[in-house]
PDB file of C-alpha atoms in Angstrom:
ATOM      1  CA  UNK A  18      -5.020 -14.924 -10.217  1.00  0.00           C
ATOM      2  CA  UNK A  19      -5.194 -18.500 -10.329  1.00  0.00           C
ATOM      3  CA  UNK A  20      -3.106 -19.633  -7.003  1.00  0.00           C
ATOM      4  CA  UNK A  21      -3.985 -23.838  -7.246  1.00  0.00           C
ATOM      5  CA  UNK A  22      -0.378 -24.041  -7.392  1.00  0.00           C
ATOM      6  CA  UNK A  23       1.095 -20.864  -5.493  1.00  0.00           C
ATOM      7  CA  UNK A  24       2.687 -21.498  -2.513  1.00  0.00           C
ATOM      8  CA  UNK A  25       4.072 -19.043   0.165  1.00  0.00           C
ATOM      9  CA  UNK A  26       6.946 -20.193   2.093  1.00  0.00           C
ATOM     10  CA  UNK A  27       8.632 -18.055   5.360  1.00  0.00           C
ATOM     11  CA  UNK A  28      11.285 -19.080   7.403  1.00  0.00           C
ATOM     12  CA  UNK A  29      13.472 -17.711  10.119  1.00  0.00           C
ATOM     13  CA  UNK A  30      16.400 -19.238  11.289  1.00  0.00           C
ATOM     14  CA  UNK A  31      19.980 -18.269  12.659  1.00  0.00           C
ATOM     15  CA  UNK A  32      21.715 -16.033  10.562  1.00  0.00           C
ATOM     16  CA  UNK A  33      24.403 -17.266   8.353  1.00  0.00           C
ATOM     17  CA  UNK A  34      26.195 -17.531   4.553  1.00  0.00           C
ATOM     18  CA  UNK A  35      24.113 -19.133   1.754  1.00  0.00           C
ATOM     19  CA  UNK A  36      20.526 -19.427   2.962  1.00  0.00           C
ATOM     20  CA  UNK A  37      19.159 -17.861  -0.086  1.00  0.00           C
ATOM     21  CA  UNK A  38      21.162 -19.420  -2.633  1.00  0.00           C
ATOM     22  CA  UNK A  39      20.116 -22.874  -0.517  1.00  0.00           C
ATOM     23  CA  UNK A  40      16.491 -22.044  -0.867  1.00  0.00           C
ATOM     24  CA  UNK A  41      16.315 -20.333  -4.339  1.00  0.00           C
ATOM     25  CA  UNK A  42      18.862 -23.592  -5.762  1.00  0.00           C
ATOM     26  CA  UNK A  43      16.250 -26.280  -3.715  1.00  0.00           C
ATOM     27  CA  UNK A  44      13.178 -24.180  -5.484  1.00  0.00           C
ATOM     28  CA  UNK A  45      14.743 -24.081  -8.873  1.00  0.00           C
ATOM     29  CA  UNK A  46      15.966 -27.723  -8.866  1.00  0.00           C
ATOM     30  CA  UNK A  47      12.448 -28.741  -8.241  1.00  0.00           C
ATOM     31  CA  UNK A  48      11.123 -27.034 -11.043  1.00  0.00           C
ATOM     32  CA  UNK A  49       9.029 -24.033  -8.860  1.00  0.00           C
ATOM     33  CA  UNK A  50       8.996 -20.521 -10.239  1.00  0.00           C
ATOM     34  CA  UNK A  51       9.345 -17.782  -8.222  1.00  0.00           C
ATOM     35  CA  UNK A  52       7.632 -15.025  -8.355  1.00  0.00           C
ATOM     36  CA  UNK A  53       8.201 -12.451  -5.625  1.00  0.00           C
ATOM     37  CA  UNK A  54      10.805 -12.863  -2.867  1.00  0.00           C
ATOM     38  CA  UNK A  55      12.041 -10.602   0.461  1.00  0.00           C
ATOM     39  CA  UNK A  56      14.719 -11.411   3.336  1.00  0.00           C
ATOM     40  CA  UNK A  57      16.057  -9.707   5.892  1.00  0.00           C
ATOM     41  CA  UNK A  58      18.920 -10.174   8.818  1.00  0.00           C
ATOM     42  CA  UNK A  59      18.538  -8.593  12.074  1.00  0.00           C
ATOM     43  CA  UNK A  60      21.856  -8.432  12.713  1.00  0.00           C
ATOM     44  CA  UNK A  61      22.864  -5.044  13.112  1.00  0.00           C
ATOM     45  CA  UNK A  62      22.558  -3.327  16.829  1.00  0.00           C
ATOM     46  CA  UNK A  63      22.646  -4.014  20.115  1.00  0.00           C
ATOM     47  CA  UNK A  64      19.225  -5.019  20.483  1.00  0.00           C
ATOM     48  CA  UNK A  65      19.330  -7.457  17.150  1.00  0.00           C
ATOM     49  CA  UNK A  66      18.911 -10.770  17.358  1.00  0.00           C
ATOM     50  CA  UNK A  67      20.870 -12.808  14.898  1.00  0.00           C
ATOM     51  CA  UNK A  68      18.107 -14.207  13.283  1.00  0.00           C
ATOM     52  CA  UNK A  69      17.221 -14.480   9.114  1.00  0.00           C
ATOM     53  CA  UNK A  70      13.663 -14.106   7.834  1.00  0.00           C
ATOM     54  CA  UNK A  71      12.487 -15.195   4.608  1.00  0.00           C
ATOM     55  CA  UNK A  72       9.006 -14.769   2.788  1.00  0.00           C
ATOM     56  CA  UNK A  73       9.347 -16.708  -0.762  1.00  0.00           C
ATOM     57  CA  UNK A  74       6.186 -16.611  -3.247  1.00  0.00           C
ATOM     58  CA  UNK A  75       6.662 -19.240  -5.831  1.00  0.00           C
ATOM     59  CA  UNK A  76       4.481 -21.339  -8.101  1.00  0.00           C
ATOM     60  CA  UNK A  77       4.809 -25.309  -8.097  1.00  0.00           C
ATOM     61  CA  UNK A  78       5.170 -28.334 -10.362  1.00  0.00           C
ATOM     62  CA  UNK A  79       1.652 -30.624 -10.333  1.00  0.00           C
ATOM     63  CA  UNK A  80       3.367 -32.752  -8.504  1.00  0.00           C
ATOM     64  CA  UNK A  81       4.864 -31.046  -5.728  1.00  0.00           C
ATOM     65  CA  UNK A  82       1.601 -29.046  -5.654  1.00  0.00           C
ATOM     66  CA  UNK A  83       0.776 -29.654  -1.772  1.00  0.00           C
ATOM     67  CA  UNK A  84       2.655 -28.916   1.535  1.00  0.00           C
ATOM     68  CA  UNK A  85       3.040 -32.087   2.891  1.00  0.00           C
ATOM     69  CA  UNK A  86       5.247 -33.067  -0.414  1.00  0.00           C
ATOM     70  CA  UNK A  87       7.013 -29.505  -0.022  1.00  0.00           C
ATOM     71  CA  UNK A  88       7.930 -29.996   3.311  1.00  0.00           C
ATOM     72  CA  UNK A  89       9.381 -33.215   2.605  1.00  0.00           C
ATOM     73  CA  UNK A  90      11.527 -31.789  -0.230  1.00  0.00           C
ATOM     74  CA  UNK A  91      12.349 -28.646   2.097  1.00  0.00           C
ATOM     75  CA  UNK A  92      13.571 -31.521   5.397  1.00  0.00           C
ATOM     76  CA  UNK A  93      17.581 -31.225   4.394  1.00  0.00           C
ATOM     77  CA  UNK A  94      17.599 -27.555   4.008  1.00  0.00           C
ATOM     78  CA  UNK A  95      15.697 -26.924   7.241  1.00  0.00           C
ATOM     79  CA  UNK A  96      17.781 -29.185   9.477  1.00  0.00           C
ATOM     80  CA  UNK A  97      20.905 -28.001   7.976  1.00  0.00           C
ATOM     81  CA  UNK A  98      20.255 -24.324   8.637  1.00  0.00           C
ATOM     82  CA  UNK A  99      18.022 -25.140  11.883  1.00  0.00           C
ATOM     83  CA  UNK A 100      15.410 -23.234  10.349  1.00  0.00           C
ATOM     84  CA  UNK A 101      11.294 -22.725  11.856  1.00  0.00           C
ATOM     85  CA  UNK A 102      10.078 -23.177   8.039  1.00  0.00           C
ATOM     86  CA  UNK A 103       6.081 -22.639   7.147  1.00  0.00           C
ATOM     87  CA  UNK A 104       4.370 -23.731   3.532  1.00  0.00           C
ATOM     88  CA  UNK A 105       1.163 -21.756   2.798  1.00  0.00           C
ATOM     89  CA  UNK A 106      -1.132 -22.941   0.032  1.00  0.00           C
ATOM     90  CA  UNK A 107      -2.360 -19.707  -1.316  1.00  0.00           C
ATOM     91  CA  UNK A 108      -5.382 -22.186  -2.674  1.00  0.00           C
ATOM     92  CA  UNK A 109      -6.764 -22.106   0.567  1.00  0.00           C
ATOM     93  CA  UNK A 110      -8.180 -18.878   2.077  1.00  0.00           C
ATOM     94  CA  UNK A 111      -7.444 -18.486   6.063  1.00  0.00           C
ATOM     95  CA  UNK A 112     -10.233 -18.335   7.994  1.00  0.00           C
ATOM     96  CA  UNK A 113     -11.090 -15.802  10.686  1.00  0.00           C
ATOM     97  CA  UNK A 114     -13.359 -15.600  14.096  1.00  0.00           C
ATOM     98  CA  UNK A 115     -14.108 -11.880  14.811  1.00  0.00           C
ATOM     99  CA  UNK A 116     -15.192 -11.030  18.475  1.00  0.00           C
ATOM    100  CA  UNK A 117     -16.670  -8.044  19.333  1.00  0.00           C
ATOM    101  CA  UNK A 118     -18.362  -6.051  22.465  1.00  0.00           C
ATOM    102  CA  UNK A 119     -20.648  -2.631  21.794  1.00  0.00           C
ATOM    103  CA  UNK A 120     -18.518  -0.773  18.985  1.00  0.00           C
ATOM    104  CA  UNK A 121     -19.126  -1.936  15.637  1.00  0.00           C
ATOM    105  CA  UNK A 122     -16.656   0.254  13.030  1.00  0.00           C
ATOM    106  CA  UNK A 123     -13.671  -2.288  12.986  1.00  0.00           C
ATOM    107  CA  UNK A 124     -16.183  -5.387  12.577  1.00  0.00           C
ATOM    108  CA  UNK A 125     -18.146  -3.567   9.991  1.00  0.00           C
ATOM    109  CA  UNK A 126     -15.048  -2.380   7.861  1.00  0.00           C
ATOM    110  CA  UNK A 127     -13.705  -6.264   7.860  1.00  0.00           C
ATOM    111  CA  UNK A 128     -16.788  -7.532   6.779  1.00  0.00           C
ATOM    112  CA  UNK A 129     -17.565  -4.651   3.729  1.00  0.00           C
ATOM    113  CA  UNK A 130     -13.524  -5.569   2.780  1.00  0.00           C
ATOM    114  CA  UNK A 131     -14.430  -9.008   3.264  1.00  0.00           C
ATOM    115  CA  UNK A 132     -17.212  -9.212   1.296  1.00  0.00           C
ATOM    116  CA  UNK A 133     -16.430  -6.909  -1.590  1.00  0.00           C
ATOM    117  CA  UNK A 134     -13.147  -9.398  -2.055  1.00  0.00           C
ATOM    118  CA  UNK A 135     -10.588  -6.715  -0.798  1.00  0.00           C
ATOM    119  CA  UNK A 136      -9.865  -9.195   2.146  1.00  0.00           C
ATOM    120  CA  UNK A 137      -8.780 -12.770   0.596  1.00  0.00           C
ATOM    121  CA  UNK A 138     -10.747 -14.418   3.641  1.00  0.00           C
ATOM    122  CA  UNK A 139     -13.175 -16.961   4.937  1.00  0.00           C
ATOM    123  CA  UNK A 140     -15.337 -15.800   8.141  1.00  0.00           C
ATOM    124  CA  UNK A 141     -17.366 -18.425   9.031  1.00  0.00           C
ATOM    125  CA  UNK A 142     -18.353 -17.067  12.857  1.00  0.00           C
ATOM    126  CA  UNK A 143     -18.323 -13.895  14.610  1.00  0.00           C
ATOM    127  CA  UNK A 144     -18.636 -13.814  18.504  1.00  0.00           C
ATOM    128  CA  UNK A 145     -19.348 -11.342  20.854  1.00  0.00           C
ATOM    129  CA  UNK A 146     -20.420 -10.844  24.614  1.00  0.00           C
ATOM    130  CA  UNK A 147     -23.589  -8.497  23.335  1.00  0.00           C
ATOM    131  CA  UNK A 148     -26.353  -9.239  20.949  1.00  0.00           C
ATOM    132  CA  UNK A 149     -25.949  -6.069  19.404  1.00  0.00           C
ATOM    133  CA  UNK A 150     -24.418  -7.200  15.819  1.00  0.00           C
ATOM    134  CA  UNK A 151     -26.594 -10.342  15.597  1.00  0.00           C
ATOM    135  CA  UNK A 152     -28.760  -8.625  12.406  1.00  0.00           C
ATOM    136  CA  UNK A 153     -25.634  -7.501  10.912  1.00  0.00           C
ATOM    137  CA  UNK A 154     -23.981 -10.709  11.184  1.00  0.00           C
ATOM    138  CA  UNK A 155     -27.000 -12.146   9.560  1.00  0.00           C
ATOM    139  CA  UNK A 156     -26.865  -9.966   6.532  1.00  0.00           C
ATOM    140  CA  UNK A 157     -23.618 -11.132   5.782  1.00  0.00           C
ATOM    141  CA  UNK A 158     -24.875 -15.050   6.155  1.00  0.00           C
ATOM    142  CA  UNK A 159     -22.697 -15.304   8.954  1.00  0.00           C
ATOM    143  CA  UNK A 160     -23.121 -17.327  12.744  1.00  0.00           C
ATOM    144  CA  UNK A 161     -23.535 -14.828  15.684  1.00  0.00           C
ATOM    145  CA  UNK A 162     -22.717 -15.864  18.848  1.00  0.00           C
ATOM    146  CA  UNK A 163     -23.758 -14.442  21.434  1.00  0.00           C
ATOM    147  CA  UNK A 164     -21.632 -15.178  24.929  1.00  0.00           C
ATOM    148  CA  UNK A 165     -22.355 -12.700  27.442  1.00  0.00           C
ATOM    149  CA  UNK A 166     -20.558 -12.167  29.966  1.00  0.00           C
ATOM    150  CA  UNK A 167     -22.214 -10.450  33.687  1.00  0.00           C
ATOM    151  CA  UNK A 168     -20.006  -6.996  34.700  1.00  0.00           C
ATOM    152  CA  UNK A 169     -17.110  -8.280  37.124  1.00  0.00           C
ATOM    153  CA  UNK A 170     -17.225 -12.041  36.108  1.00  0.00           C
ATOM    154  CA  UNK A 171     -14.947 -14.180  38.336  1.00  0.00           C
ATOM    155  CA  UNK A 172     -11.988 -15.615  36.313  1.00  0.00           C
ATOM    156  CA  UNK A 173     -13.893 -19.337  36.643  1.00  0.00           C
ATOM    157  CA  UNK A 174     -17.078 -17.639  34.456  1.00  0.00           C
ATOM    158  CA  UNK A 175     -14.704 -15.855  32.065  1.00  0.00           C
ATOM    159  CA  UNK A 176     -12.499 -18.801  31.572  1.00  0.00           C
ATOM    160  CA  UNK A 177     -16.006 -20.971  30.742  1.00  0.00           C
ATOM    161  CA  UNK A 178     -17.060 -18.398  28.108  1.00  0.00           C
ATOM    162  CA  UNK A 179     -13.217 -18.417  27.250  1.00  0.00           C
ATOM    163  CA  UNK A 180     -13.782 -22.218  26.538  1.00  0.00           C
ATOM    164  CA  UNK A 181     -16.649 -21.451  24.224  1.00  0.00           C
ATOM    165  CA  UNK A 182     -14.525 -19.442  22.324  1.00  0.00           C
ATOM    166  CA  UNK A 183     -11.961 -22.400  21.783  1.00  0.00           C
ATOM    167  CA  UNK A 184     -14.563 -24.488  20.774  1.00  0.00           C
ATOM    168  CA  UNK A 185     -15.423 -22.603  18.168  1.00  0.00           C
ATOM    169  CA  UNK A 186     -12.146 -21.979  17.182  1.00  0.00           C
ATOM    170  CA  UNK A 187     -11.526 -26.031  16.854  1.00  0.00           C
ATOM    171  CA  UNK A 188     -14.459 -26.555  15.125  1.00  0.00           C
ATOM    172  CA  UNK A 189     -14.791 -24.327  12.275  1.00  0.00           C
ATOM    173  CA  UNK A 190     -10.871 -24.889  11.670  1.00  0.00           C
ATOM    174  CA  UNK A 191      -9.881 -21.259  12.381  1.00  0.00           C
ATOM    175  CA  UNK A 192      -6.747 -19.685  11.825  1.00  0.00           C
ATOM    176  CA  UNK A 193      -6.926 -15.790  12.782  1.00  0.00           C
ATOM    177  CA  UNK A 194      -8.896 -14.516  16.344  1.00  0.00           C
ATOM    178  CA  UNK A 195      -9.591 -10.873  15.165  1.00  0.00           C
ATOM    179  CA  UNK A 196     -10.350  -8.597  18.257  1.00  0.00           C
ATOM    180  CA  UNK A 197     -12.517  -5.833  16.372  1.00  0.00           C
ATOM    181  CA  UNK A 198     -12.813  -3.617  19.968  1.00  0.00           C
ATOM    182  CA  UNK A 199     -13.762  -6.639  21.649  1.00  0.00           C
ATOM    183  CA  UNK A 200     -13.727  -4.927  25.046  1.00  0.00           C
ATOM    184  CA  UNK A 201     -12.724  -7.715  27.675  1.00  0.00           C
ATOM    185  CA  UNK A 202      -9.359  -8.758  29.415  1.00  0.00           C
ATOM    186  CA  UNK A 203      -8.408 -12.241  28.703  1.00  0.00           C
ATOM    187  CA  UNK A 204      -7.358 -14.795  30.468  1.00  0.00           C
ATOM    188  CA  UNK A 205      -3.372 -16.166  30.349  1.00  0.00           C
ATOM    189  CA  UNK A 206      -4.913 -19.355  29.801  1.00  0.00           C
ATOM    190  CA  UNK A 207      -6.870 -18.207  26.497  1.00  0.00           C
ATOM    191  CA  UNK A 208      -3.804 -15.740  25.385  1.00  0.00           C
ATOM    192  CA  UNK A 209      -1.333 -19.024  25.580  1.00  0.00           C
ATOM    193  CA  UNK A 210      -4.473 -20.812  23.446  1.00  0.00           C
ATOM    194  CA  UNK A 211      -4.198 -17.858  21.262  1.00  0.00           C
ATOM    195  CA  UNK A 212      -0.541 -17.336  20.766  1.00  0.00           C
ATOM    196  CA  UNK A 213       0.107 -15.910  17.417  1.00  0.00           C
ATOM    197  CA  UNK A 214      -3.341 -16.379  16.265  1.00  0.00           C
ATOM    198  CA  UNK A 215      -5.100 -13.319  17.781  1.00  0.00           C
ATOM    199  CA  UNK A 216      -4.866 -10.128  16.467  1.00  0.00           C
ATOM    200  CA  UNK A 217      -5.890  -6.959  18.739  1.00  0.00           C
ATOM    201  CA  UNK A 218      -6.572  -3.121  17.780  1.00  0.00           C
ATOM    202  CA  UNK A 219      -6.175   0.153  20.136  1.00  0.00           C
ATOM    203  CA  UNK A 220      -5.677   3.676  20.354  1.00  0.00           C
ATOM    204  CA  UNK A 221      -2.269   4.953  20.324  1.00  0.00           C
ATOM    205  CA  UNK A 222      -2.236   8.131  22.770  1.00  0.00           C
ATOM    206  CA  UNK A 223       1.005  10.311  24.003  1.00  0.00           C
ATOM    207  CA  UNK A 224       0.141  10.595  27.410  1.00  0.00           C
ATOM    208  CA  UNK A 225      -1.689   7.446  27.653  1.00  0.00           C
ATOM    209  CA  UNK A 226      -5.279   7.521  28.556  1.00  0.00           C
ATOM    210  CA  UNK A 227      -7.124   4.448  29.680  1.00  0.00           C
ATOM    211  CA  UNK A 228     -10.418   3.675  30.422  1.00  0.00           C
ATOM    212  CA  UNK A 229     -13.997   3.855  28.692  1.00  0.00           C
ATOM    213  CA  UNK A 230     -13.582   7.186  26.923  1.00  0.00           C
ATOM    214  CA  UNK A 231     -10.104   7.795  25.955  1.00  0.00           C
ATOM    215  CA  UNK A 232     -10.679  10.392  23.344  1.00  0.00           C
ATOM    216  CA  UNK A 233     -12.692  12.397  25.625  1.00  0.00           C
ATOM    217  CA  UNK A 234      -9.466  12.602  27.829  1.00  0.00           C
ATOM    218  CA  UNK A 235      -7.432  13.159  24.771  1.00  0.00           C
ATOM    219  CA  UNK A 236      -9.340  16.435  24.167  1.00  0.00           C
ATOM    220  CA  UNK A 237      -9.021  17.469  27.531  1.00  0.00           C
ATOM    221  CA  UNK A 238      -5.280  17.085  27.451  1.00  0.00           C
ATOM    222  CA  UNK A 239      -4.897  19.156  23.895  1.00  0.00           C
ATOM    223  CA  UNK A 240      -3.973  16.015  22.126  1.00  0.00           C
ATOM    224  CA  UNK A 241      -2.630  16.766  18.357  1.00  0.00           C
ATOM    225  CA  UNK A 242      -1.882  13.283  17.007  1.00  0.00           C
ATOM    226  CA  UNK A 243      -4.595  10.035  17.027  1.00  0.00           C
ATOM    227  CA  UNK A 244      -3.708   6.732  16.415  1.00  0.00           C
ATOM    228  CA  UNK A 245      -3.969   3.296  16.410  1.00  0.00           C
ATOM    229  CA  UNK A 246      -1.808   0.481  17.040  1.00  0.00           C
ATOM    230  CA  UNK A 247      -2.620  -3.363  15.941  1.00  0.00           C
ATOM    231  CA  UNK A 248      -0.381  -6.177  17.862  1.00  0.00           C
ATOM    232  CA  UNK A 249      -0.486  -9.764  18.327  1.00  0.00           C
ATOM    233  CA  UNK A 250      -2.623 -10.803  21.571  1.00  0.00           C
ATOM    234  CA  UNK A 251      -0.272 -11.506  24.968  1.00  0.00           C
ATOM    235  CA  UNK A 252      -1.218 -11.812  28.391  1.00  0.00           C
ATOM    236  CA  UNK A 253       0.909  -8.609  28.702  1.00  0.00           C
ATOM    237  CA  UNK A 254      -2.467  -5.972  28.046  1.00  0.00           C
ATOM    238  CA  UNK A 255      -2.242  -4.364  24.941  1.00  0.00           C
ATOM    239  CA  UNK A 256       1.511  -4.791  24.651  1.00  0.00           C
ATOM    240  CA  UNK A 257       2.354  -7.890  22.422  1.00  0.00           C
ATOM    241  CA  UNK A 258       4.128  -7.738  19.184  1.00  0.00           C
ATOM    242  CA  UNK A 259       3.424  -4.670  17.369  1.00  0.00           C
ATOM    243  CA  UNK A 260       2.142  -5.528  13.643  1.00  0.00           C
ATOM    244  CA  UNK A 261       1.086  -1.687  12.449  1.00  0.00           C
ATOM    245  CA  UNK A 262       0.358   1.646  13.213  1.00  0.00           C
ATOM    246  CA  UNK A 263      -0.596   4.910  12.051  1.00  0.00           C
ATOM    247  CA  UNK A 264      -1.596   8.413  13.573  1.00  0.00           C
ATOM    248  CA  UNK A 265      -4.371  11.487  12.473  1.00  0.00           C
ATOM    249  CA  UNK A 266      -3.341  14.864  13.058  1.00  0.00           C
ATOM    250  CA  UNK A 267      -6.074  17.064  14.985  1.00  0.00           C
ATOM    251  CA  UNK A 268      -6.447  20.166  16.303  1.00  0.00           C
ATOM    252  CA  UNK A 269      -7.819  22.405  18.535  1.00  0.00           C
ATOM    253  CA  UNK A 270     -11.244  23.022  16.468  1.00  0.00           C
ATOM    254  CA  UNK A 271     -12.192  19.468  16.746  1.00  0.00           C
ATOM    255  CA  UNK A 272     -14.335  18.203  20.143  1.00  0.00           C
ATOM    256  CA  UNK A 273     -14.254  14.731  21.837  1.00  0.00           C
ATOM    257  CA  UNK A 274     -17.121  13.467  19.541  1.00  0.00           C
ATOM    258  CA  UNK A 275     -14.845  14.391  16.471  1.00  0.00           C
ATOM    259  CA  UNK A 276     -11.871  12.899  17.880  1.00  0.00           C
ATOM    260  CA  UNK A 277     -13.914   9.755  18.506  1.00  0.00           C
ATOM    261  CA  UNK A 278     -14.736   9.297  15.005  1.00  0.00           C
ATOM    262  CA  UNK A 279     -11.185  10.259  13.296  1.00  0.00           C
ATOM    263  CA  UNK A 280      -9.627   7.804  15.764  1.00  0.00           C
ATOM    264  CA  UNK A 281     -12.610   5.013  14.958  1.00  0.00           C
ATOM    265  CA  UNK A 282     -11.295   5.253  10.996  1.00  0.00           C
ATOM    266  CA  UNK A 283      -7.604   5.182  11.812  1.00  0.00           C
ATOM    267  CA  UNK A 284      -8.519   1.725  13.671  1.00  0.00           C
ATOM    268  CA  UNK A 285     -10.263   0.504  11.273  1.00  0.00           C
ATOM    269  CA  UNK A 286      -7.624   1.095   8.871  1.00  0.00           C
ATOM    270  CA  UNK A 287      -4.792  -0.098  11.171  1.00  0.00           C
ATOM    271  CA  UNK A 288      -6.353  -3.429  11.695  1.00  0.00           C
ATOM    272  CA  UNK A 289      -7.360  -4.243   8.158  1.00  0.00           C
ATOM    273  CA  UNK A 290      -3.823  -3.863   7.201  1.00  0.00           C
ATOM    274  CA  UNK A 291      -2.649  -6.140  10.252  1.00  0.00           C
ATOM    275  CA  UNK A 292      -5.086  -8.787   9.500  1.00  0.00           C
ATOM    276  CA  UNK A 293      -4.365  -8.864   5.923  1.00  0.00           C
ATOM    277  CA  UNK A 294      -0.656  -8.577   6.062  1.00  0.00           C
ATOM    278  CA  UNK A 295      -1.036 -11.828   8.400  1.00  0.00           C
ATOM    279  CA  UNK A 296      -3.710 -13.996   6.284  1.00  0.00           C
ATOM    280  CA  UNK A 297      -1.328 -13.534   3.511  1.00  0.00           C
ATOM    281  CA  UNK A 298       2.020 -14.661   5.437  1.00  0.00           C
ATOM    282  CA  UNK A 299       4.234 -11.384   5.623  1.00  0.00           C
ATOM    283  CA  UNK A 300       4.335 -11.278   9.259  1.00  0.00           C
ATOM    284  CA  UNK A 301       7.173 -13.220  10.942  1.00  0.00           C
ATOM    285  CA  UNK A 302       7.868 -13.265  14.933  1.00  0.00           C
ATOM    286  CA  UNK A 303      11.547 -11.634  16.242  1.00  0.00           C
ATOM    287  CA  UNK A 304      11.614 -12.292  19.909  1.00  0.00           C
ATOM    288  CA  UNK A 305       9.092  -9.606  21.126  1.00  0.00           C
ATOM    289  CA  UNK A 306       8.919  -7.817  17.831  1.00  0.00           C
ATOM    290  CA  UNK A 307       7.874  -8.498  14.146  1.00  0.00           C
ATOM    291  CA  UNK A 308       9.074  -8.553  11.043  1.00  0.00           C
ATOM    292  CA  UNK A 309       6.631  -7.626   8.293  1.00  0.00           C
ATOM    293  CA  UNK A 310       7.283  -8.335   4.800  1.00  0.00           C
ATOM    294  CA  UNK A 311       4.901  -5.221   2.763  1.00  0.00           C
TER     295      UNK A 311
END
């Protein structure tokens, strides 16, 4: 698909009368053709919040062929409708820092989906507070960095690996922090650097079992269901807003080794999807919850 002149826009803004008809009518008069578009109002409920979202796909003139012009054309309609309005050349492939501690499945399955085109991506670094990836990294032509971190680092040591991280972010330009089981507790500071950028993956247990071997606990406990919930990155542990899950069923003939492995495939799965519903623009913020155009 040739996308030079595909554009994604998304837009949420207080719900009202004539928002699509004002975006298709701006799109048409400008001579853009679109080619696949999805709203929805969260206005029903108690909990709902008023608020319109919009994901448009639509291809360009030459002319109006880059953001900056788009947004220009868009100004009117987004004042008038106080709208938060995004462009997204399609032309340019987001690019993604994974970090990662001592449990390689999630990094490995981003980098085979990666590689093998399934994941419409650039990853120019991967970082992680172990050496243990460094040679897979390196098959893949990719920069390793290695940060460690010493077992109960003060907050003043974290936040100056923390500030490694950001450099690296700022340099290489990046738009997506995956955490691919990257097992450390970050720092409000780094979170509020992070906010909407960072993408985390868990397991999803009912009763919830923390600590370093969950699924051991989970067979002790009889668990029947595994799985695996992907969320943007908070200061709140593990419970910003959720992008996707999905569950396993298991029994009783499976032991905590087993479980281990059928939940390290649901994350893996879980995650891909979140990261690649978010490189390609179908996930929209709604307060503490998301919207996710499929």
């Amino acid at each position: 698909m040739n996308t030079t002149r595909q554009f994604v826009l998304t837009l949420s803004c207080p719900d009202a009368k004539g928002i699509v008809y004002a975006v298709s009518g701006l799109l048409y008069q400008a001579g853009c053709n679109i080619i696949d578009s999805q709203q929805f109002g969260d206005v029903q409920g108690e909990g709902s919040t008023g608020l319109f979202f919009m994901r448009v796909h639509f291809e360009a003139p030459e002319h109006l062929a880059e953001v900056a012009t788009l947004d220009k054309l868009f100004a009117n309609v987004r004042e008038q409708f106080g709208m938060q309005a995004q462009f997204h050349s399609l032309a340019r492939k987001p690019r993604l820092l994974i970090m990662v501690s001592k449990h390689g499945h999630c990094l490995n399955d981003l980098l085979f989906r990666w590689h093998s085109g399934q994941l419409p991506v650039e990853i120019p670094a991967i970082v992680s507070n172990h050496p243990d990836f460094a040679e897979l990294a390196k098959s893949y032509g990719i920069a390793f960095h290695h940060l460690p971190l010493p077992p109960g680092a003060s907050h003043e040591v974290k936040r100056a690996q923390e500030r490694q991280v950001e450099q690296l972010v700022s340099e290489h330009d990046i738009d997506l922090v995956v955490l691919a089981r990257y097992m450390q507790i970050l720092s409000p500071e780094f979170c509020e650097f992070l906010k909407g950028r960072a993408i985390n993956i868990h397991h999803s247990f009912l009763p919830s079992f923390k600590g370093a071997k969950p699924y051991h606990q989970a067979h002790e406990r009889g668990v029947k269901l595994i799985g695996a919930t992907a969320h943007y990155v908070t200061a709140d542990l593990d419970e910003g807003p959720i992008i996707e899950q999905d569950v396993e069923r298991v029994d009783h003939t499976l032991g905590p080794e087993d479980l281990t492995a059928v939940g390290r495939d649901v994350e893996c799965v879980v995650l891909a999807r979140a990261v690649r519903w978010h490189v390609e623009h179908r996930v929209l913020m709604n307060g503490h919850r998301t919207v996710v155009f499929r």
